[in-house]
GROMACS .gro file of C-alpha atoms in nm:
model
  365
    1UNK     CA    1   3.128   2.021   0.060
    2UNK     CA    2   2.808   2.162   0.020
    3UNK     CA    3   2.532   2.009   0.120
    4UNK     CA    4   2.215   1.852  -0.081
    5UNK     CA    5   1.904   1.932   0.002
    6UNK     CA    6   1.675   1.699   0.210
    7UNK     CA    7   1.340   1.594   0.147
    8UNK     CA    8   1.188   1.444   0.498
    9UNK     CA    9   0.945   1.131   0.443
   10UNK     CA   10   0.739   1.074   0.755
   11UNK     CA   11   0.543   0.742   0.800
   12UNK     CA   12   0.407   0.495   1.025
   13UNK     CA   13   0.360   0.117   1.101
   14UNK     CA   14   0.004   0.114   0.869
   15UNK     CA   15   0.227   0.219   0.526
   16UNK     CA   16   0.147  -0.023   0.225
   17UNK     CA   17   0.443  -0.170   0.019
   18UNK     CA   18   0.730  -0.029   0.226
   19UNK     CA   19   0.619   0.321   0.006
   20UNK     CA   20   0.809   0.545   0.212
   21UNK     CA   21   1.186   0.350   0.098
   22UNK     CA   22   1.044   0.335  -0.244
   23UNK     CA   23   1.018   0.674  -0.292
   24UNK     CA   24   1.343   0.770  -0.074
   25UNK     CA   25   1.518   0.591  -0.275
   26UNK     CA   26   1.368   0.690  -0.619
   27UNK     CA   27   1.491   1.041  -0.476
   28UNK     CA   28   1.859   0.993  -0.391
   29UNK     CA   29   1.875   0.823  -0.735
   30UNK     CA   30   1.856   1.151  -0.869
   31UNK     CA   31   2.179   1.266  -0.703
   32UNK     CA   32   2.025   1.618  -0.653
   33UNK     CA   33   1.849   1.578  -0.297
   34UNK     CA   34   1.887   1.302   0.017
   35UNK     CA   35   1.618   1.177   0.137
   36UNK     CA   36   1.540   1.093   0.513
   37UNK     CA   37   1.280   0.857   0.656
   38UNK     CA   38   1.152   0.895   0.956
   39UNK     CA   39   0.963   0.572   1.088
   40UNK     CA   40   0.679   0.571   1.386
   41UNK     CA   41   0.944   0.402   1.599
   42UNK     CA   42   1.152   0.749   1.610
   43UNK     CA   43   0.905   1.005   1.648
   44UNK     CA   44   0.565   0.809   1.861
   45UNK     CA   45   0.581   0.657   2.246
   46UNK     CA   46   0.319   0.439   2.178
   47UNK     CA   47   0.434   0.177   1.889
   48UNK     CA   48   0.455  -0.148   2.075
   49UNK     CA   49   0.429  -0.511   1.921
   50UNK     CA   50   0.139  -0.543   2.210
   51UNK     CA   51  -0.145  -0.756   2.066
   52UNK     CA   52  -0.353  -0.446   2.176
   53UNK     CA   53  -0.163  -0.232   1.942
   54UNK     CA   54  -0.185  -0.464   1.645
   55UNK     CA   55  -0.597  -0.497   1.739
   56UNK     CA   56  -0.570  -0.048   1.765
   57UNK     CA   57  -0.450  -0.016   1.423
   58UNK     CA   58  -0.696  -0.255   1.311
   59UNK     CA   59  -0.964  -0.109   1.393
   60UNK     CA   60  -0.838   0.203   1.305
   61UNK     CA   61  -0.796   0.073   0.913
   62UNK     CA   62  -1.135  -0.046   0.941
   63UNK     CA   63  -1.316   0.222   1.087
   64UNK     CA   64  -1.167   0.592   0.898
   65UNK     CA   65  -1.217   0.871   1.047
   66UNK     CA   66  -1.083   1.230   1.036
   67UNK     CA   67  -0.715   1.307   1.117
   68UNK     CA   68  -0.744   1.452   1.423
   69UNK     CA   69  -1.001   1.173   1.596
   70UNK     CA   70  -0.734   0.902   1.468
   71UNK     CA   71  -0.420   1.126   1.662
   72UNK     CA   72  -0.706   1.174   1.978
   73UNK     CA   73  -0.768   0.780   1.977
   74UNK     CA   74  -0.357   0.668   1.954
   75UNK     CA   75  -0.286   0.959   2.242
   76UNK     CA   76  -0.522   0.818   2.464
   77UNK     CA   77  -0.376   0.503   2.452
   78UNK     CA   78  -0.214   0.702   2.763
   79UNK     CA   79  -0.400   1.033   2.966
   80UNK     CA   80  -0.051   1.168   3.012
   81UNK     CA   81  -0.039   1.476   2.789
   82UNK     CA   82   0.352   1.472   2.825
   83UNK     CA   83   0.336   1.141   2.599
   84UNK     CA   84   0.145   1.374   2.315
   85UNK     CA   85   0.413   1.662   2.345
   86UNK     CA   86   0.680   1.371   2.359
   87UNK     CA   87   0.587   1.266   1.998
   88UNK     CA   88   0.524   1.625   1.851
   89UNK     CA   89   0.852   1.747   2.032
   90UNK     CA   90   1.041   1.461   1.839
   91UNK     CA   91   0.894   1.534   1.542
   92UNK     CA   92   0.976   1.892   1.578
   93UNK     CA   93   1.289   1.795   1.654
   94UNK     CA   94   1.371   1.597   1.344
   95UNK     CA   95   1.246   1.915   1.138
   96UNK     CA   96   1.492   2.124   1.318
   97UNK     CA   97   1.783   1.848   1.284
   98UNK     CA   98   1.730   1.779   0.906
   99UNK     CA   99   1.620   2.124   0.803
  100UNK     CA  100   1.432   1.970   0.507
  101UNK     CA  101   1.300   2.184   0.217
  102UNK     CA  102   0.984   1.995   0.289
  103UNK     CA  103   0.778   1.703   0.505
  104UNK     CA  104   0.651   1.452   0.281
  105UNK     CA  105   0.358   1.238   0.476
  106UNK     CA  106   0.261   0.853   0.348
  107UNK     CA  107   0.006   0.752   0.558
  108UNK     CA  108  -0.290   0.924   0.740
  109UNK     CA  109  -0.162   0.890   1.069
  110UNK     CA  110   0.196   1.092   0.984
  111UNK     CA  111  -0.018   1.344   0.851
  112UNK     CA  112  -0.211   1.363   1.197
  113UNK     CA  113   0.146   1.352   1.403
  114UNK     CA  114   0.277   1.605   1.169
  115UNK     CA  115  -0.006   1.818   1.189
  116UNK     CA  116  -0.022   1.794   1.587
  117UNK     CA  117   0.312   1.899   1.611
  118UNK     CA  118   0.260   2.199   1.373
  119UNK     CA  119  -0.015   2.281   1.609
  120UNK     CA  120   0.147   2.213   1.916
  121UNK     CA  121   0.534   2.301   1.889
  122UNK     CA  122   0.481   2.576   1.593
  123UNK     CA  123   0.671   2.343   1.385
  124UNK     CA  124   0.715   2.543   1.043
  125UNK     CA  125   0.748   2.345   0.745
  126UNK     CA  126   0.543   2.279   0.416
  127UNK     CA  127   0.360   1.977   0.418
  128UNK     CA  128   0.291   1.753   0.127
  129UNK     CA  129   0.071   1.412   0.127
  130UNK     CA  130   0.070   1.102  -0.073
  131UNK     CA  131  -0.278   0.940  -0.094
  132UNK     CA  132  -0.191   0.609  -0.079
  133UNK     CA  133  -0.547   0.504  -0.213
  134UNK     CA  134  -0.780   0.524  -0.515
  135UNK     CA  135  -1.064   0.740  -0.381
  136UNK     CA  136  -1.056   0.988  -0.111
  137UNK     CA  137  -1.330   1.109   0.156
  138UNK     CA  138  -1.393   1.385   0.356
  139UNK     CA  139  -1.413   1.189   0.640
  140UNK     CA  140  -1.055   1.040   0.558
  141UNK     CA  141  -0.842   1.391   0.688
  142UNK     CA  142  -0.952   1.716   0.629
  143UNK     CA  143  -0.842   1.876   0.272
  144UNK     CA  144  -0.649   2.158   0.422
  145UNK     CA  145  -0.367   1.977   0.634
  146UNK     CA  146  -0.144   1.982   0.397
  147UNK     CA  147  -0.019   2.227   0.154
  148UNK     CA  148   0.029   1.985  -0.123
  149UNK     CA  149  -0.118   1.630  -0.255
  150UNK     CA  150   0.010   1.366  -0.480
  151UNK     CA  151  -0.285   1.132  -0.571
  152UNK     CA  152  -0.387   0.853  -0.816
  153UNK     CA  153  -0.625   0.975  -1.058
  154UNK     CA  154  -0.809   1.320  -1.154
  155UNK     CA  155  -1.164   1.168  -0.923
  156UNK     CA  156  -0.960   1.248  -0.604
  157UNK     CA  157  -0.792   1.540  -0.706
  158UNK     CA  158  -1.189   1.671  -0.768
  159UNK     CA  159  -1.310   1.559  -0.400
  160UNK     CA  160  -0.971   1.723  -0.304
  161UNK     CA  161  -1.060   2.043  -0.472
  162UNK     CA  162  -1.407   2.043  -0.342
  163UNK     CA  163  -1.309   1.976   0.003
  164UNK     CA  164  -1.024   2.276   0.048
  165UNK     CA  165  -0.734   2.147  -0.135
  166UNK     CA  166  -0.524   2.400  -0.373
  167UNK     CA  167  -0.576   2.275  -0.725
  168UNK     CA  168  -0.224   2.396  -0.827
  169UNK     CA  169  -0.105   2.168  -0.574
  170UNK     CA  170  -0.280   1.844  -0.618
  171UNK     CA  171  -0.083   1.642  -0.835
  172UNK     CA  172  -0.227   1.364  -1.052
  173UNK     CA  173   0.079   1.129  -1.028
  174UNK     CA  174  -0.066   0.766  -0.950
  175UNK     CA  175   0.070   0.553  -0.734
  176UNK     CA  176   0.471   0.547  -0.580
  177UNK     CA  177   0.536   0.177  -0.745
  178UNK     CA  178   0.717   0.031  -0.977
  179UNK     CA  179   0.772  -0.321  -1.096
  180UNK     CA  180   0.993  -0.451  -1.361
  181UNK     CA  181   0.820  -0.659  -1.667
  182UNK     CA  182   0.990  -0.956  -1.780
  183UNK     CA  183   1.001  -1.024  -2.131
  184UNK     CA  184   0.862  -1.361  -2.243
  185UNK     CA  185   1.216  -1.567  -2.217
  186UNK     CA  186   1.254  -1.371  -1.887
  187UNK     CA  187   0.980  -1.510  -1.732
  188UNK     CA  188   0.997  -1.862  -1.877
  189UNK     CA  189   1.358  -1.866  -1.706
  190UNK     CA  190   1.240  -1.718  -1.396
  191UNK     CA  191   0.968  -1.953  -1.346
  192UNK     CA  192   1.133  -2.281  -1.444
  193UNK     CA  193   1.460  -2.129  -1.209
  194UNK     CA  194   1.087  -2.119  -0.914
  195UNK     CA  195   1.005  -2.472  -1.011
  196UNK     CA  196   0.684  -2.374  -1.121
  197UNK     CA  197   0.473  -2.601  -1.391
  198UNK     CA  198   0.364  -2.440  -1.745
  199UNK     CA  199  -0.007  -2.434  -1.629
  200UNK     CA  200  -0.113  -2.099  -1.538
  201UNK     CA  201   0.000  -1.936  -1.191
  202UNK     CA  202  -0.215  -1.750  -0.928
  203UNK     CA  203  -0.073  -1.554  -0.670
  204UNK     CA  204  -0.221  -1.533  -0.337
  205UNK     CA  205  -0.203  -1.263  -0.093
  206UNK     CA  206  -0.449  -1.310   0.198
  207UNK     CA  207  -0.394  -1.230   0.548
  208UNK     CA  208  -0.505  -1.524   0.845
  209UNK     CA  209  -0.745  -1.302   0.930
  210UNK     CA  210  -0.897  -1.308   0.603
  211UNK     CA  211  -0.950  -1.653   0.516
  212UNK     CA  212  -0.629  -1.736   0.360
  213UNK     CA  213  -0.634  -2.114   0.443
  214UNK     CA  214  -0.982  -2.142   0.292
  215UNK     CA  215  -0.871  -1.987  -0.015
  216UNK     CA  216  -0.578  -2.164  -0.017
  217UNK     CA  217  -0.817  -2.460  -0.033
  218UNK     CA  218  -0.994  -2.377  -0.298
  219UNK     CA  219  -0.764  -2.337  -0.548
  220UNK     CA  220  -0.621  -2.656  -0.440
  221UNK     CA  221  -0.948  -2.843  -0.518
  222UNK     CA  222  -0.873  -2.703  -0.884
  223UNK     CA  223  -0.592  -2.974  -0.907
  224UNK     CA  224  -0.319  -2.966  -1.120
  225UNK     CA  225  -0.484  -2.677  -1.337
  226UNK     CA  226  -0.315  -2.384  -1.159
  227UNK     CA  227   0.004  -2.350  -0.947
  228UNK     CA  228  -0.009  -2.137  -0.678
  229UNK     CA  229   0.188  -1.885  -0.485
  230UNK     CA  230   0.083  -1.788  -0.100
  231UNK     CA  231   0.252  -1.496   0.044
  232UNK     CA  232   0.243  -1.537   0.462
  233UNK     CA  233   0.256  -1.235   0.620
  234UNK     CA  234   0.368  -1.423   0.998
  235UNK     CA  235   0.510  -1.697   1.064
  236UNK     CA  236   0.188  -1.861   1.216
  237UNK     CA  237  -0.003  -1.815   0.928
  238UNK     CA  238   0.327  -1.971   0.679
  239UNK     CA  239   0.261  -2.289   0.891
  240UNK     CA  240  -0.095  -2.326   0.851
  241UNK     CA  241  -0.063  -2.254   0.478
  242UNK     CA  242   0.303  -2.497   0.471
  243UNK     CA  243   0.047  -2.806   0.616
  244UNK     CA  244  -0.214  -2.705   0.395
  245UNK     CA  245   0.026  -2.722   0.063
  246UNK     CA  246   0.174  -3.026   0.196
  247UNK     CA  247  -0.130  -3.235   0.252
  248UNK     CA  248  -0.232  -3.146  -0.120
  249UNK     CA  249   0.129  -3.190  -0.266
  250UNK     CA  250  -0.019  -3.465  -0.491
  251UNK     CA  251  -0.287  -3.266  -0.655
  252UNK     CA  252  -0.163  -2.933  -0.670
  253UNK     CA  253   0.175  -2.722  -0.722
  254UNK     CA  254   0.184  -2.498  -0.440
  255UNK     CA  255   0.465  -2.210  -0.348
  256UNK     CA  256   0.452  -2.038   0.004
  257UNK     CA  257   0.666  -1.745   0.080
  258UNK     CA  258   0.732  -1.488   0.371
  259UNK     CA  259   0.959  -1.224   0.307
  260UNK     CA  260   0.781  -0.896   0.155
  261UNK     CA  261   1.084  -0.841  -0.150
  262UNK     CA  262   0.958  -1.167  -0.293
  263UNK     CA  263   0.643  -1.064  -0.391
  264UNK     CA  264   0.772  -0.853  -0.670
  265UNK     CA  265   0.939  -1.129  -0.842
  266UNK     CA  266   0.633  -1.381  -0.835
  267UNK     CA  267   0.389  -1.125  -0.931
  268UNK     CA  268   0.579  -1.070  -1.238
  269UNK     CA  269   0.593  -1.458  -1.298
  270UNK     CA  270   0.204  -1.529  -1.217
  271UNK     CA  271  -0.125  -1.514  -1.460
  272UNK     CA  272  -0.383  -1.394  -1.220
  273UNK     CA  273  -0.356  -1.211  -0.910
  274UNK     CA  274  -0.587  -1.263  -0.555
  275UNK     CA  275  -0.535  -1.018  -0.288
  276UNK     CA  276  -0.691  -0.890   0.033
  277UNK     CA  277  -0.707  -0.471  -0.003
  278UNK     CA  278  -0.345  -0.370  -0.035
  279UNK     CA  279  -0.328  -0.080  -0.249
  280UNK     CA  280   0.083  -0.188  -0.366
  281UNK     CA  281  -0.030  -0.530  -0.450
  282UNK     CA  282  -0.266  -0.392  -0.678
  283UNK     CA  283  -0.135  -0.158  -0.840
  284UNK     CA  284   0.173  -0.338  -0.922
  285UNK     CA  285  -0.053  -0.622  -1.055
  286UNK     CA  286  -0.201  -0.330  -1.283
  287UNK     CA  287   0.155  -0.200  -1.383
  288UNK     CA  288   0.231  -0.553  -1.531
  289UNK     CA  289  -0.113  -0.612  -1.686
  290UNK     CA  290  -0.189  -0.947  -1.441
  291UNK     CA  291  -0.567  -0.953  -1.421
  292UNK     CA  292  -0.640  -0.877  -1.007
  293UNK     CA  293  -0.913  -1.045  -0.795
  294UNK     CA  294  -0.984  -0.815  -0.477
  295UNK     CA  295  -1.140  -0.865  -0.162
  296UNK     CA  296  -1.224  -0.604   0.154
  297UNK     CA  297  -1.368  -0.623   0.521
  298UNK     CA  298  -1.377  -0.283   0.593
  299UNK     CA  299  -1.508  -0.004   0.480
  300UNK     CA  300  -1.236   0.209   0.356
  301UNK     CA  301  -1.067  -0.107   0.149
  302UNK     CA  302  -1.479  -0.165  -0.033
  303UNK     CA  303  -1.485   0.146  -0.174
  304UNK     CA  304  -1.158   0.118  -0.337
  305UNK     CA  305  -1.206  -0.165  -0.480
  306UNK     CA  306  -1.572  -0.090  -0.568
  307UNK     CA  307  -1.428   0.215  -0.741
  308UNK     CA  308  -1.189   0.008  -0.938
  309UNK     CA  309  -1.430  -0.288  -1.023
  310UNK     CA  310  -1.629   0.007  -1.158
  311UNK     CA  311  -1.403   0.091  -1.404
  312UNK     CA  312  -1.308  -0.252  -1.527
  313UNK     CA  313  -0.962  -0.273  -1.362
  314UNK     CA  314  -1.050  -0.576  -1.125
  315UNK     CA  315  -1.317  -0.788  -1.015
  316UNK     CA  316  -1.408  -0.821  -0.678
  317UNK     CA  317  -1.499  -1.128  -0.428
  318UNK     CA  318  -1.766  -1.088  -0.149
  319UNK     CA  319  -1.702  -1.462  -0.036
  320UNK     CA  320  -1.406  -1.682  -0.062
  321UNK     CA  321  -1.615  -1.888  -0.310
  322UNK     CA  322  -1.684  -1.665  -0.561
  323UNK     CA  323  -1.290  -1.616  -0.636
  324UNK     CA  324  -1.315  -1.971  -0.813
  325UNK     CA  325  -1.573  -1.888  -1.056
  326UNK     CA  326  -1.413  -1.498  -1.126
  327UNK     CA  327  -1.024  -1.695  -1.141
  328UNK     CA  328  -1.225  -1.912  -1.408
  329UNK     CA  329  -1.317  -1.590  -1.566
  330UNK     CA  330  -0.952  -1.449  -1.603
  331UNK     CA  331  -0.830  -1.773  -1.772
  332UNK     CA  332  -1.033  -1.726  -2.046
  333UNK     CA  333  -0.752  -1.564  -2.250
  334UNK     CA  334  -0.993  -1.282  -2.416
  335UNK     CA  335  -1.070  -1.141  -2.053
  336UNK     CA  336  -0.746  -1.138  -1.917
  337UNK     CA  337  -0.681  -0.942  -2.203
  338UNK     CA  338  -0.928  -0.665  -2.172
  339UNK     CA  339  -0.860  -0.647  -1.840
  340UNK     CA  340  -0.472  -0.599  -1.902
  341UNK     CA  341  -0.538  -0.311  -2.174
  342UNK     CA  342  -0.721  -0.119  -1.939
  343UNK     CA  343  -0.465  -0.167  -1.613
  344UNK     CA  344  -0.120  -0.066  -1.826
  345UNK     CA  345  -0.344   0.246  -2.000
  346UNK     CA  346  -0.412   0.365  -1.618
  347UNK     CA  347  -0.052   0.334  -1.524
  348UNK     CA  348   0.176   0.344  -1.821
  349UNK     CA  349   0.234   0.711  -1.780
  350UNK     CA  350   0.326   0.688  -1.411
  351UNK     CA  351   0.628   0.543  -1.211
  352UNK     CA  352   0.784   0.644  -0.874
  353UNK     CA  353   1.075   0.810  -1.105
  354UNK     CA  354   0.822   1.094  -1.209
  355UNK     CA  355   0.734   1.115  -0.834
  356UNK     CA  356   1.094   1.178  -0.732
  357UNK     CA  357   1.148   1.430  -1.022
  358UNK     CA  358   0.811   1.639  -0.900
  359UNK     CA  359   0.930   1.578  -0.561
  360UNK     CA  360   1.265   1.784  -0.627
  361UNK     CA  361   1.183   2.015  -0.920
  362UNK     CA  362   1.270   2.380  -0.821
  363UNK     CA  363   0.888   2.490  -0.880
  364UNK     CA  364   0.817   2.300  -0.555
  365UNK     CA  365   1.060   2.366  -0.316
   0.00000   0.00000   0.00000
């Protein structure tokens, strides 16, 4: 039996949305190619569930800096440079094992790995690199690691271009997401089968760092107005917002889930949409026209979202309290609606199906 060809997706523990899956299996869909993830667990010494870890790639989100500073910073978590060779050896060898017609990189640190072990073992393979992000920066990676780019929109193909990057091989394609849009009895099933009231729903996606009990609080204070939906990303932060909810259960419908594959499903049952920087969150949001309100800490995260306020596609919060007055904003029916024309024109002609066909077209590999 002969066998397909394999695309390689490299990633690591910082991916949005679980993007590399998404794409694999928008790939082996096709029935032409396999595709193979490779996860930070396989390939890098130094993934630990430490609390210094978690803290590391923190920072790291908030602080961006070139690829090869953020591979200097993670190998010097140890001075051994056996630990370095260790990851670009396993790298290498899952190049040599899989044979794949190409590497395809999701986040900015599988880029780094990849390119360490390209310079380090001679591992020979094309390299191509989804920009997980609305704008790009020089200081992000350098232009030239890879030999190919898939990015949102035509701005970053231009700073792309400008910075090194082969034109012919930066690919306008927005983002790898898709979400399925109910139909108006759809969703009316799907929220009464959620137990959720006709008034309008909000979806929350905050992280404990971020506030989330305070905002949590605030929409509570609106009463029985709004329902709302909390997604907990750890199980601390589910019990803070689970006491929260359960001391307002008289004034205010209140939803709290944990597990990532549910936020698909309440997204595409909620009215408006309030979320730290998480680029799958908000694009998905745009993809089903639900207007988005954004918030950022760091650096990398406010110019994203600055870029997209520009353009009319969200609006943003600098401080928990202004979400009230902008969620205020998007129930006035004529806004949400302006807002919604402009997020399905950006995305309608995209979906992670178009990726996968790009991804295995002949012309590429």
């Amino acid at each position: 039996m002969e066998r397909k060809p394999v695309i390689l997706i490299l990633t690591s523990t910082d991916e949005y949305g679980d993007v590399s899956e998404r794409i694999a299996d928008a790939v082996r869909s096709l029935g032409t190619h396999n595709a193979v993830v490779v996860n930070q667990t396989r390939y890098d010494g130094y993934v630990r569930n430490s609390a210094f870890y978690r803290w590391l790639r923190k920072y790291l989100s908030k602080y961006p800096v070139k690829a090869e500073k953020i591979k200097t910073r993670l190998s010097g978590l140890s001075r051994r440079s056996d630990k370095v060779r260790g990851r670009s050896r396993r790298i290498a060898n899952a190049v040599k094992r899989y044979n794949p017609e190409f590497v395809l990189t999701v986040t900015p640190y599988a880029l780094a790995a990849l390119a360490d072990a390209r310079a380090k073992i001679g591992t020979d393979c094309k390299t191509v690199h989804v920009i997980n992000a609305f704008t790009y920066d020089k200081h992000d990676f350098p232009a030239d690691v890879a030999e190919g780019y898939i990015v949102e929109n035509s701005d970053v193909k231009d700073a792309l271009v400008e910075a090194g990057a082969d034109a012919r091989h930066t690919m306008v394609m927005g983002l790898p997401y898709r979400v399925r849009t109910l139909t108006a009895d759809e969703r009316a099933v799907q929220r009464e089968a959620k137990s959720l009231p006709q008034s309008p729903t909000v979806f929350l996606n905050a992280t404990e760092a971020e506030n989330a009990e305070e905002l949590l609080a605030l929409l509570i204070d609106q009463g029985k107005l709004i329902n709302t939906v909390c997604y907990a990303d750890t199980t601390k932060l589910m019990a803070k917002l689970r006491r929260r909810a359960d001391v307002a259960s008289e004034r205010n419908s209140v939803a709290i889930i944990s597990r990532r594959e549910q936020i698909d499903e309440f997204l595409s049952v909620s009215d408006v949409v309030i979320t730290h920087y998480d680029p799958s969150v908000i694009y998905k949001s745009m993809q089903l026209g639900k207007p988005v309100i954004a918030f950022s800490d760091f650096e990398r995260g406010k110019r994203d979202l600055e870029y997209l306020r520009e353009r009319g596609l969200i609006k943003c919060a600098d401080k928990s309290i202004d979400t009230v007055g902008l969620l205020y904003d998007f129930l006035q029916a004529d806004t949400a609606a302006q807002y919604a024309e402009r997020e399905l024109a950006r995305t309608q002609m995209y979906s992670v199906e178009n990726l996968a066909n790009y991804l295995t077209a002949p012309e590429l590999n």
